[in-house]
């Protein structure tokens, strides 16, 4: 192996992000605790935009002696992660200053978490996978408890840390078993061993532990228990960030592991994914029916959406992977728009989080109510909005792979979940108005407007997202 195998050019966006995070840390330290918050935040957004450009314009390739690859799949998911992270920082700025949490460490921690996510989706070795995952997780534990002067945030951060550590231990144990029974940590070598010799019982047990750890990271049932408490306890911009970028990175990593080194054992792991998918869709749909707090509702909604996305993975085909990527692209837009609405729920300069606080919004703020209604209809998967097509593509992949029962269960749970989205619309349009919300910030109005336009435009122009997802899926499966 020579220096050429290092190929730093393939990892240029990640290197730039790491250097930027360190430079901004120095800037924050020398500029002063609170004074640098807004400057560091905007510079962090600029760094992510530059990293996004580097990702898009990069030639790709394999780096770090086969431990890292910048293929079309990684490129597609990194673009979504960077968009989610940068908008997450923009959403947090005014909130942080109002709520006295304007610490310059916050955008830097998001940069470091994003760097970990980018490493995760490019990982082609179990060691680089674990390094990326832990870099992301450690930053997220701190972000969850960034408001250490409040009991709820501290509790959510501590709970996330303890349960996350257990999940990391399970993942690491599974990886050690897979290494012990195959003799390698490299995805390409693992793929050859499994394709030629089949999946031994020890490797299968190791894979089950790895899947358990990954299920925790994406909050899939039965490893979802941390999600509602962390979503509710963490500051709302943090919850918005948790709902998009880490979720997309975790699912992308899940897909890379399942259809990469373990592609030759689809029949062995397919049953696990089918079960997790069904449990997640059912629990996410039924448990959300009783929620009155909109952040807890969004937590259960995210659990359900993970179940829908895993329907595509259960298919184990290029069509299924393409369906997941399309689903995640639409999920990103829907969630950013919805959390912009939630962050706009302020009354007398204080955040309100109950669904009943939206009562009569159609009369007090008709435009915001219309945008919220479009977002909720799309979340529910009601045609012709983009959310419908996200579910359609993963269900179609499942049916084509012979998983008709899974697709039918997905349809039924989708109908159940539509109830709690429609309930929000009913509260806005048919309940008696309560006191109007405060005036929205410009950035929230822009995010809501752009999200709505994208969801509506997807009906007429689906090809850019569909084609890019198709190229990414083909690159991952090597077809």
Tab-separated table of C-alpha atoms in Angstrom:
chain	number	residue	atom	x	y	z
A	1	UNK	CA	0.000	0.000	0.000
A	2	UNK	CA	1.424	3.355	-1.024
A	3	UNK	CA	0.646	6.985	-0.398
A	4	UNK	CA	-1.748	6.903	-3.375
A	5	UNK	CA	-4.018	4.602	-1.372
A	6	UNK	CA	-4.444	7.425	1.137
A	7	UNK	CA	-6.169	9.501	-1.592
A	8	UNK	CA	-6.975	12.522	0.573
A	9	UNK	CA	-8.784	14.152	-2.350
A	10	UNK	CA	-11.707	11.746	-1.991
A	11	UNK	CA	-12.176	12.896	1.609
A	12	UNK	CA	-11.651	16.615	0.906
A	13	UNK	CA	-15.143	17.686	2.153
A	14	UNK	CA	-14.596	15.847	5.460
A	15	UNK	CA	-11.094	17.293	5.856
A	16	UNK	CA	-12.454	20.775	5.175
A	17	UNK	CA	-15.210	20.266	7.759
A	18	UNK	CA	-12.696	19.096	10.390
A	19	UNK	CA	-10.371	22.066	9.769
A	20	UNK	CA	-13.343	24.467	9.808
A	21	UNK	CA	-14.602	23.107	13.143
A	22	UNK	CA	-11.163	23.546	14.736
A	23	UNK	CA	-10.745	27.053	13.291
A	24	UNK	CA	-14.198	28.123	14.525
A	25	UNK	CA	-13.419	26.678	17.940
A	26	UNK	CA	-10.335	28.886	18.136
A	27	UNK	CA	-12.367	31.881	16.952
A	28	UNK	CA	-14.999	31.260	19.597
A	29	UNK	CA	-12.452	30.878	22.384
A	30	UNK	CA	-10.602	34.084	21.543
A	31	UNK	CA	-13.681	36.173	20.707
A	32	UNK	CA	-15.510	35.472	23.946
A	33	UNK	CA	-18.289	33.215	25.162
A	34	UNK	CA	-21.468	34.787	23.825
A	35	UNK	CA	-20.199	37.490	21.481
A	36	UNK	CA	-19.086	35.005	18.850
A	37	UNK	CA	-22.275	32.924	18.727
A	38	UNK	CA	-23.927	34.494	15.694
A	39	UNK	CA	-20.626	34.937	13.813
A	40	UNK	CA	-19.586	31.327	14.472
A	41	UNK	CA	-23.073	30.131	13.503
A	42	UNK	CA	-23.035	31.877	10.126
A	43	UNK	CA	-19.448	30.748	9.468
A	44	UNK	CA	-20.493	27.166	10.316
A	45	UNK	CA	-23.339	27.446	7.782
A	46	UNK	CA	-20.863	28.806	5.206
A	47	UNK	CA	-18.473	25.910	5.938
A	48	UNK	CA	-21.260	23.412	5.334
A	49	UNK	CA	-22.255	25.088	2.083
A	50	UNK	CA	-18.628	24.937	0.873
A	51	UNK	CA	-18.440	21.278	1.957
A	52	UNK	CA	-21.662	20.625	0.007
A	53	UNK	CA	-20.120	22.171	-3.119
A	54	UNK	CA	-16.995	20.031	-2.639
A	55	UNK	CA	-19.165	16.938	-2.301
A	56	UNK	CA	-21.113	17.709	-5.476
A	57	UNK	CA	-18.046	18.644	-7.551
A	58	UNK	CA	-15.765	15.918	-6.149
A	59	UNK	CA	-14.597	13.066	-8.347
A	60	UNK	CA	-15.121	10.480	-5.608
A	61	UNK	CA	-12.971	7.406	-5.159
A	62	UNK	CA	-11.638	5.201	-2.372
A	63	UNK	CA	-9.482	6.669	0.400
A	64	UNK	CA	-7.625	5.676	3.573
A	65	UNK	CA	-6.576	2.255	2.285
A	66	UNK	CA	-10.101	1.084	1.477
A	67	UNK	CA	-11.756	2.316	4.690
A	68	UNK	CA	-13.591	5.213	3.053
A	69	UNK	CA	-15.383	5.618	-0.261
A	70	UNK	CA	-16.956	8.659	-1.880
A	71	UNK	CA	-19.397	6.987	-4.289
A	72	UNK	CA	-22.702	8.306	-5.658
A	73	UNK	CA	-24.616	6.851	-2.701
A	74	UNK	CA	-22.418	8.705	-0.197
A	75	UNK	CA	-22.649	11.875	-2.279
A	76	UNK	CA	-26.459	11.770	-2.371
A	77	UNK	CA	-26.838	11.226	1.374
A	78	UNK	CA	-24.141	13.788	2.279
A	79	UNK	CA	-26.015	16.466	0.350
A	80	UNK	CA	-29.156	15.741	2.414
A	81	UNK	CA	-27.176	15.672	5.681
A	82	UNK	CA	-25.448	18.994	4.949
A	83	UNK	CA	-28.731	20.666	3.980
A	84	UNK	CA	-30.414	19.400	7.156
A	85	UNK	CA	-27.512	20.453	9.393
A	86	UNK	CA	-27.056	23.922	7.932
A	87	UNK	CA	-30.781	24.716	8.132
A	88	UNK	CA	-30.742	23.338	11.684
A	89	UNK	CA	-28.140	25.962	12.647
A	90	UNK	CA	-30.126	28.744	10.941
A	91	UNK	CA	-33.272	27.670	12.817
A	92	UNK	CA	-31.429	27.754	16.132
A	93	UNK	CA	-29.924	31.252	15.998
A	94	UNK	CA	-32.827	33.455	17.112
A	95	UNK	CA	-34.135	30.775	19.462
A	96	UNK	CA	-30.746	30.422	21.175
A	97	UNK	CA	-30.431	34.171	21.724
A	98	UNK	CA	-33.968	34.427	23.113
A	99	UNK	CA	-33.609	31.423	25.409
A	100	UNK	CA	-30.160	32.359	26.749
A	101	UNK	CA	-28.347	29.380	25.184
A	102	UNK	CA	-26.277	31.337	22.649
A	103	UNK	CA	-23.027	29.455	23.210
A	104	UNK	CA	-20.566	29.336	20.331
A	105	UNK	CA	-19.984	25.632	21.050
A	106	UNK	CA	-23.454	24.792	19.710
A	107	UNK	CA	-22.802	25.306	15.947
A	108	UNK	CA	-19.345	23.726	16.341
A	109	UNK	CA	-20.875	20.610	17.907
A	110	UNK	CA	-23.315	20.423	14.993
A	111	UNK	CA	-20.351	20.701	12.600
A	112	UNK	CA	-18.572	17.837	14.385
A	113	UNK	CA	-21.736	15.706	14.438
A	114	UNK	CA	-22.179	16.372	10.722
A	115	UNK	CA	-18.571	15.369	10.102
A	116	UNK	CA	-19.260	12.082	11.898
A	117	UNK	CA	-22.372	11.523	9.765
A	118	UNK	CA	-20.423	12.144	6.560
A	119	UNK	CA	-17.805	9.617	7.677
A	120	UNK	CA	-20.550	7.103	8.511
A	121	UNK	CA	-22.185	7.121	5.095
A	122	UNK	CA	-18.783	6.763	3.380
A	123	UNK	CA	-17.508	4.005	5.664
A	124	UNK	CA	-16.432	0.782	3.949
A	125	UNK	CA	-14.820	-0.786	6.984
A	126	UNK	CA	-16.253	-1.544	10.411
A	127	UNK	CA	-13.543	0.520	12.114
A	128	UNK	CA	-14.212	3.678	10.084
A	129	UNK	CA	-17.936	3.043	10.555
A	130	UNK	CA	-17.517	3.004	14.330
A	131	UNK	CA	-15.294	6.093	14.378
A	132	UNK	CA	-17.842	8.077	12.358
A	133	UNK	CA	-20.745	6.828	14.446
A	134	UNK	CA	-19.102	7.721	17.748
A	135	UNK	CA	-17.984	11.149	16.548
A	136	UNK	CA	-21.603	11.832	15.676
A	137	UNK	CA	-23.014	10.317	18.869
A	138	UNK	CA	-20.690	12.097	21.325
A	139	UNK	CA	-21.510	15.470	19.776
A	140	UNK	CA	-25.253	14.669	19.846
A	141	UNK	CA	-25.174	13.706	23.548
A	142	UNK	CA	-23.763	17.140	24.401
A	143	UNK	CA	-26.156	18.977	22.063
A	144	UNK	CA	-29.167	17.248	23.675
A	145	UNK	CA	-28.109	18.634	27.076
A	146	UNK	CA	-26.860	22.013	25.804
A	147	UNK	CA	-29.299	23.767	28.157
A	148	UNK	CA	-27.708	22.319	31.264
A	149	UNK	CA	-29.568	24.820	33.485
A	150	UNK	CA	-32.898	23.084	32.794
A	151	UNK	CA	-33.898	19.745	34.268
A	152	UNK	CA	-35.677	18.480	31.137
A	153	UNK	CA	-32.720	19.061	28.807
A	154	UNK	CA	-30.226	17.586	31.272
A	155	UNK	CA	-32.427	14.534	31.796
A	156	UNK	CA	-32.875	13.996	28.059
A	157	UNK	CA	-29.133	14.329	27.426
A	158	UNK	CA	-28.279	11.901	30.221
A	159	UNK	CA	-30.892	9.387	29.086
A	160	UNK	CA	-29.658	9.645	25.507
A	161	UNK	CA	-26.055	9.158	26.633
A	162	UNK	CA	-26.752	6.081	28.801
A	163	UNK	CA	-28.961	4.302	26.267
A	164	UNK	CA	-26.700	5.346	23.388
A	165	UNK	CA	-23.698	3.876	25.165
A	166	UNK	CA	-25.514	0.563	25.574
A	167	UNK	CA	-26.394	0.579	21.864
A	168	UNK	CA	-22.777	1.368	20.930
A	169	UNK	CA	-21.668	-1.553	23.095
A	170	UNK	CA	-24.086	-3.873	21.272
A	171	UNK	CA	-22.867	-2.625	17.908
A	172	UNK	CA	-19.227	-3.084	18.903
A	173	UNK	CA	-19.905	-6.581	20.261
A	174	UNK	CA	-21.630	-7.538	17.012
A	175	UNK	CA	-18.729	-6.177	14.970
A	176	UNK	CA	-16.233	-8.163	17.054
A	177	UNK	CA	-18.233	-11.356	16.468
A	178	UNK	CA	-18.404	-10.722	12.721
A	179	UNK	CA	-14.638	-10.111	12.679
A	180	UNK	CA	-14.020	-13.249	14.745
A	181	UNK	CA	-15.977	-15.492	12.381
A	182	UNK	CA	-14.884	-13.923	9.069
A	183	UNK	CA	-11.353	-12.658	9.799
A	184	UNK	CA	-11.834	-9.167	8.356
A	185	UNK	CA	-13.413	-5.799	9.093
A	186	UNK	CA	-13.330	-4.590	5.465
A	187	UNK	CA	-16.714	-4.532	3.715
A	188	UNK	CA	-15.358	-5.835	0.381
A	189	UNK	CA	-13.594	-8.795	2.031
A	190	UNK	CA	-16.650	-9.502	4.194
A	191	UNK	CA	-18.815	-9.520	1.070
A	192	UNK	CA	-16.538	-12.073	-0.628
A	193	UNK	CA	-16.393	-14.331	2.443
A	194	UNK	CA	-20.173	-14.302	2.908
A	195	UNK	CA	-20.955	-14.744	-0.812
A	196	UNK	CA	-18.584	-17.698	-1.146
A	197	UNK	CA	-19.026	-19.425	2.205
A	198	UNK	CA	-22.491	-18.372	3.321
A	199	UNK	CA	-23.428	-16.796	6.638
A	200	UNK	CA	-22.235	-18.845	9.641
A	201	UNK	CA	-24.298	-18.912	12.830
A	202	UNK	CA	-21.686	-16.814	14.655
A	203	UNK	CA	-21.652	-14.178	11.915
A	204	UNK	CA	-25.457	-14.101	11.903
A	205	UNK	CA	-25.518	-13.511	15.670
A	206	UNK	CA	-22.925	-10.750	15.241
A	207	UNK	CA	-25.030	-9.210	12.474
A	208	UNK	CA	-28.109	-9.295	14.734
A	209	UNK	CA	-26.188	-7.326	17.408
A	210	UNK	CA	-25.000	-4.848	14.790
A	211	UNK	CA	-28.558	-4.353	13.566
A	212	UNK	CA	-29.721	-3.827	17.171
A	213	UNK	CA	-27.171	-1.027	17.601
A	214	UNK	CA	-28.162	0.556	14.286
A	215	UNK	CA	-31.881	0.269	15.168
A	216	UNK	CA	-31.184	2.362	18.274
A	217	UNK	CA	-29.407	5.019	16.224
A	218	UNK	CA	-32.412	5.415	13.884
A	219	UNK	CA	-34.941	4.919	16.760
A	220	UNK	CA	-36.572	1.833	15.293
A	221	UNK	CA	-38.793	-0.340	17.530
A	222	UNK	CA	-37.918	-2.038	19.926
A	223	UNK	CA	-34.932	0.302	20.453
A	224	UNK	CA	-36.925	3.524	20.231
A	225	UNK	CA	-37.560	4.232	23.924
A	226	UNK	CA	-35.201	7.213	24.134
A	227	UNK	CA	-36.831	9.111	21.285
A	228	UNK	CA	-40.001	10.695	22.794
A	229	UNK	CA	-38.211	11.864	25.963
A	230	UNK	CA	-35.218	13.312	24.091
A	231	UNK	CA	-37.417	14.996	21.466
A	232	UNK	CA	-39.570	16.585	24.176
A	233	UNK	CA	-36.766	17.481	26.589
A	234	UNK	CA	-34.205	18.889	24.153
A	235	UNK	CA	-34.509	22.519	22.948
A	236	UNK	CA	-36.782	22.649	19.874
A	237	UNK	CA	-34.044	23.534	17.297
A	238	UNK	CA	-32.038	20.573	18.635
A	239	UNK	CA	-35.081	18.347	18.196
A	240	UNK	CA	-35.441	19.639	14.621
A	241	UNK	CA	-31.809	18.760	13.934
A	242	UNK	CA	-32.202	15.301	15.544
A	243	UNK	CA	-35.274	14.612	13.400
A	244	UNK	CA	-33.462	15.063	10.079
A	245	UNK	CA	-29.670	14.816	9.720
A	246	UNK	CA	-28.821	12.004	12.221
A	247	UNK	CA	-31.879	10.060	11.083
A	248	UNK	CA	-30.856	10.245	7.421
A	249	UNK	CA	-27.237	9.344	8.252
A	250	UNK	CA	-28.315	6.400	10.422
A	251	UNK	CA	-30.640	4.975	7.776
A	252	UNK	CA	-28.009	5.459	5.052
A	253	UNK	CA	-25.478	3.583	7.190
A	254	UNK	CA	-28.057	0.842	7.827
A	255	UNK	CA	-28.558	0.473	4.064
A	256	UNK	CA	-24.821	0.455	3.312
A	257	UNK	CA	-24.157	-2.300	5.868
A	258	UNK	CA	-27.131	-4.456	4.857
A	259	UNK	CA	-26.836	-4.391	1.064
A	260	UNK	CA	-23.027	-3.957	1.034
A	261	UNK	CA	-21.014	-6.641	2.868
A	262	UNK	CA	-24.120	-8.660	3.739
A	263	UNK	CA	-25.784	-8.511	0.307
A	264	UNK	CA	-25.159	-12.246	-0.144
A	265	UNK	CA	-27.246	-13.032	2.925
A	266	UNK	CA	-30.418	-11.074	2.141
A	267	UNK	CA	-32.667	-13.995	3.018
A	268	UNK	CA	-31.039	-14.260	6.462
A	269	UNK	CA	-31.423	-10.609	7.532
A	270	UNK	CA	-34.588	-9.831	5.588
A	271	UNK	CA	-36.820	-11.335	8.289
A	272	UNK	CA	-35.222	-9.111	10.955
A	273	UNK	CA	-35.824	-5.958	8.896
A	274	UNK	CA	-39.408	-6.975	8.088
A	275	UNK	CA	-40.172	-7.459	11.803
A	276	UNK	CA	-38.509	-4.175	12.832
A	277	UNK	CA	-40.315	-2.346	10.032
A	278	UNK	CA	-43.739	-3.687	11.049
A	279	UNK	CA	-43.167	-2.917	14.743
A	280	UNK	CA	-41.936	0.608	13.979
A	281	UNK	CA	-44.837	1.426	11.637
A	282	UNK	CA	-47.406	0.052	14.101
A	283	UNK	CA	-45.950	1.632	17.253
A	284	UNK	CA	-45.251	4.957	15.557
A	285	UNK	CA	-48.854	5.087	14.321
A	286	UNK	CA	-50.791	3.904	17.371
A	287	UNK	CA	-48.688	5.480	20.151
A	288	UNK	CA	-48.904	8.907	18.529
A	289	UNK	CA	-52.715	8.884	18.692
A	290	UNK	CA	-52.653	9.768	22.412
A	291	UNK	CA	-50.051	12.526	22.270
A	292	UNK	CA	-50.978	16.114	23.101
A	293	UNK	CA	-47.462	17.555	22.983
A	294	UNK	CA	-46.499	18.237	19.374
A	295	UNK	CA	-42.807	17.421	19.919
A	296	UNK	CA	-43.672	13.995	21.376
A	297	UNK	CA	-46.060	13.495	18.455
A	298	UNK	CA	-43.215	14.260	16.047
A	299	UNK	CA	-41.046	11.725	17.908
A	300	UNK	CA	-43.576	8.953	17.332
A	301	UNK	CA	-44.085	10.202	13.790
A	302	UNK	CA	-40.338	9.799	13.173
A	303	UNK	CA	-40.477	6.231	14.529
A	304	UNK	CA	-43.266	5.463	12.061
A	305	UNK	CA	-41.341	7.047	9.192
A	306	UNK	CA	-38.311	4.882	9.990
A	307	UNK	CA	-40.595	1.852	9.692
A	308	UNK	CA	-41.834	3.023	6.271
A	309	UNK	CA	-38.259	3.625	5.065
A	310	UNK	CA	-37.196	0.149	6.248
A	311	UNK	CA	-39.881	-1.354	3.989
A	312	UNK	CA	-37.609	-0.405	1.081
A	313	UNK	CA	-34.582	-1.974	2.777
A	314	UNK	CA	-36.513	-5.188	3.422
A	315	UNK	CA	-36.891	-5.561	-0.354
A	316	UNK	CA	-33.084	-5.796	-0.600
A	317	UNK	CA	-33.094	-4.567	-4.215
A	318	UNK	CA	-31.801	-1.508	-6.085
A	319	UNK	CA	-35.416	-0.399	-6.472
A	320	UNK	CA	-35.852	-0.638	-2.703
A	321	UNK	CA	-32.706	1.424	-2.030
A	322	UNK	CA	-33.864	4.014	-4.558
A	323	UNK	CA	-37.235	4.132	-2.780
A	324	UNK	CA	-35.530	4.726	0.593
A	325	UNK	CA	-33.433	7.586	-0.801
A	326	UNK	CA	-36.474	9.249	-2.386
A	327	UNK	CA	-38.348	8.765	0.903
A	328	UNK	CA	-35.521	10.351	2.896
A	329	UNK	CA	-35.300	13.318	0.515
A	330	UNK	CA	-39.008	14.043	0.953
A	331	UNK	CA	-38.840	13.305	4.696
A	332	UNK	CA	-36.088	15.925	5.048
A	333	UNK	CA	-38.201	18.637	3.448
A	334	UNK	CA	-41.384	17.728	5.365
A	335	UNK	CA	-39.639	17.735	8.738
A	336	UNK	CA	-37.739	20.980	8.205
A	337	UNK	CA	-41.002	22.681	7.235
A	338	UNK	CA	-42.896	21.188	10.179
A	339	UNK	CA	-40.258	22.176	12.735
A	340	UNK	CA	-40.219	25.696	11.300
A	341	UNK	CA	-43.940	25.761	12.155
A	342	UNK	CA	-43.285	24.403	15.663
A	343	UNK	CA	-40.562	26.998	16.250
A	344	UNK	CA	-43.066	29.668	15.214
A	345	UNK	CA	-45.436	28.571	17.998
A	346	UNK	CA	-44.582	31.419	20.366
A	347	UNK	CA	-47.035	33.329	22.491
A	348	UNK	CA	-46.056	36.349	24.632
A	349	UNK	CA	-42.432	35.566	23.748
A	350	UNK	CA	-42.642	32.025	25.163
A	351	UNK	CA	-42.644	28.700	23.329
A	352	UNK	CA	-45.865	26.670	23.440
A	353	UNK	CA	-45.879	22.994	22.487
A	354	UNK	CA	-49.406	21.643	22.915
A	355	UNK	CA	-51.499	20.730	19.869
A	356	UNK	CA	-54.406	22.689	21.377
A	357	UNK	CA	-52.255	25.825	21.091
A	358	UNK	CA	-52.887	25.606	17.326
A	359	UNK	CA	-56.653	26.064	17.836
A	360	UNK	CA	-58.171	28.492	15.353
A	361	UNK	CA	-54.851	29.167	13.617
A	362	UNK	CA	-56.749	29.376	10.309
A	363	UNK	CA	-58.411	32.568	11.587
A	364	UNK	CA	-55.481	34.181	13.390
A	365	UNK	CA	-52.748	33.208	10.874
A	366	UNK	CA	-54.396	31.757	7.738
A	367	UNK	CA	-51.198	31.489	5.671
A	368	UNK	CA	-49.321	29.615	8.384
A	369	UNK	CA	-52.333	27.326	8.823
A	370	UNK	CA	-52.415	26.596	5.065
A	371	UNK	CA	-48.696	25.754	5.031
A	372	UNK	CA	-49.108	23.528	8.089
A	373	UNK	CA	-52.046	21.763	6.462
A	374	UNK	CA	-49.994	21.014	3.323
A	375	UNK	CA	-47.135	19.677	5.476
A	376	UNK	CA	-49.515	17.477	7.498
A	377	UNK	CA	-51.260	16.146	4.363
A	378	UNK	CA	-47.852	15.270	2.936
A	379	UNK	CA	-46.746	13.628	6.197
A	380	UNK	CA	-49.893	11.513	6.117
A	381	UNK	CA	-49.088	10.421	2.560
A	382	UNK	CA	-52.245	11.833	1.009
A	383	UNK	CA	-52.000	12.243	-2.806
A	384	UNK	CA	-50.951	14.149	-4.786
A	385	UNK	CA	-48.423	15.595	-2.316
A	386	UNK	CA	-44.796	14.406	-2.208
A	387	UNK	CA	-45.254	12.329	0.962
A	388	UNK	CA	-47.572	10.009	-0.958
A	389	UNK	CA	-44.888	9.240	-3.541
A	390	UNK	CA	-42.298	8.534	-0.841
A	391	UNK	CA	-44.486	5.768	0.548
A	392	UNK	CA	-45.560	4.599	-2.897
A	393	UNK	CA	-41.991	3.870	-4.039
A	394	UNK	CA	-41.000	1.852	-0.948
A	395	UNK	CA	-44.276	-0.116	-0.998
A	396	UNK	CA	-43.863	-0.816	-4.741
A	397	UNK	CA	-40.328	-2.117	-4.134
A	398	UNK	CA	-41.671	-4.411	-1.401
A	399	UNK	CA	-44.448	-5.757	-3.640
A	400	UNK	CA	-41.984	-6.376	-6.507
A	401	UNK	CA	-39.757	-8.299	-4.060
A	402	UNK	CA	-42.697	-10.520	-3.038
A	403	UNK	CA	-43.301	-8.810	0.333
A	404	UNK	CA	-46.982	-8.110	-0.305
A	405	UNK	CA	-48.026	-8.612	3.333
A	406	UNK	CA	-45.464	-6.043	4.506
A	407	UNK	CA	-46.759	-3.516	1.960
A	408	UNK	CA	-50.366	-4.116	3.075
A	409	UNK	CA	-49.435	-3.627	6.754
A	410	UNK	CA	-47.650	-0.438	5.719
A	411	UNK	CA	-50.799	0.824	4.012
A	412	UNK	CA	-52.964	0.047	7.057
A	413	UNK	CA	-50.599	1.773	9.505
A	414	UNK	CA	-50.341	4.709	7.121
A	415	UNK	CA	-54.115	5.113	7.295
A	416	UNK	CA	-53.964	4.961	11.120
A	417	UNK	CA	-51.193	7.568	11.272
A	418	UNK	CA	-53.225	9.868	9.014
A	419	UNK	CA	-55.598	10.377	11.972
A	420	UNK	CA	-53.171	12.339	14.129
A	421	UNK	CA	-51.967	14.481	11.227
A	422	UNK	CA	-55.564	15.260	10.251
A	423	UNK	CA	-56.361	16.009	13.899
A	424	UNK	CA	-53.904	18.917	13.764
A	425	UNK	CA	-55.680	20.278	10.673
A	426	UNK	CA	-59.032	19.888	12.423
A	427	UNK	CA	-57.742	21.833	15.476
A	428	UNK	CA	-56.461	24.643	13.235
A	429	UNK	CA	-59.585	24.996	11.102
A	430	UNK	CA	-62.546	23.971	13.288
A	431	UNK	CA	-61.668	24.753	16.921
A	432	UNK	CA	-62.338	28.104	18.530
A	433	UNK	CA	-59.390	30.485	18.134
A	434	UNK	CA	-57.101	31.132	21.078
A	435	UNK	CA	-54.642	33.956	21.450
A	436	UNK	CA	-52.604	34.553	18.259
A	437	UNK	CA	-48.971	33.563	18.017
A	438	UNK	CA	-46.211	36.166	18.026
A	439	UNK	CA	-44.908	37.443	14.696
A	440	UNK	CA	-42.813	34.835	12.859
A	441	UNK	CA	-39.120	35.320	12.176
A	442	UNK	CA	-38.138	35.853	8.518
A	443	UNK	CA	-36.017	32.714	8.376
A	444	UNK	CA	-38.925	30.543	9.598
A	445	UNK	CA	-41.245	32.011	6.973
A	446	UNK	CA	-38.655	31.307	4.262
A	447	UNK	CA	-38.113	27.695	5.408
A	448	UNK	CA	-41.868	27.037	5.562
A	449	UNK	CA	-42.419	28.593	2.120
A	450	UNK	CA	-39.546	26.727	0.449
A	451	UNK	CA	-40.588	23.389	2.003
A	452	UNK	CA	-44.163	23.867	0.803
A	453	UNK	CA	-43.091	24.804	-2.720
A	454	UNK	CA	-40.797	21.754	-2.960
A	455	UNK	CA	-43.525	19.385	-1.739
A	456	UNK	CA	-45.957	20.786	-4.312
A	457	UNK	CA	-43.379	20.950	-7.133
A	458	UNK	CA	-42.351	17.303	-6.662
A	459	UNK	CA	-45.705	16.267	-8.153
A	460	UNK	CA	-44.767	17.896	-11.471
A	461	UNK	CA	-40.960	17.535	-11.391
A	462	UNK	CA	-40.068	14.268	-9.656
A	463	UNK	CA	-37.231	13.346	-12.028
A	464	UNK	CA	-34.301	15.238	-10.447
A	465	UNK	CA	-34.754	13.448	-7.122
A	466	UNK	CA	-35.750	10.115	-8.707
A	467	UNK	CA	-32.808	10.060	-11.138
A	468	UNK	CA	-30.232	11.034	-8.508
A	469	UNK	CA	-31.570	8.394	-6.132
A	470	UNK	CA	-31.456	5.815	-8.924
A	471	UNK	CA	-27.793	6.591	-9.671
A	472	UNK	CA	-26.948	6.403	-5.951
A	473	UNK	CA	-28.710	3.053	-5.520
A	474	UNK	CA	-26.987	1.602	-8.584
A	475	UNK	CA	-23.591	2.750	-7.299
A	476	UNK	CA	-24.178	1.105	-3.933
A	477	UNK	CA	-25.290	-2.234	-5.319
A	478	UNK	CA	-22.625	-2.212	-8.052
A	479	UNK	CA	-25.095	-2.837	-10.881
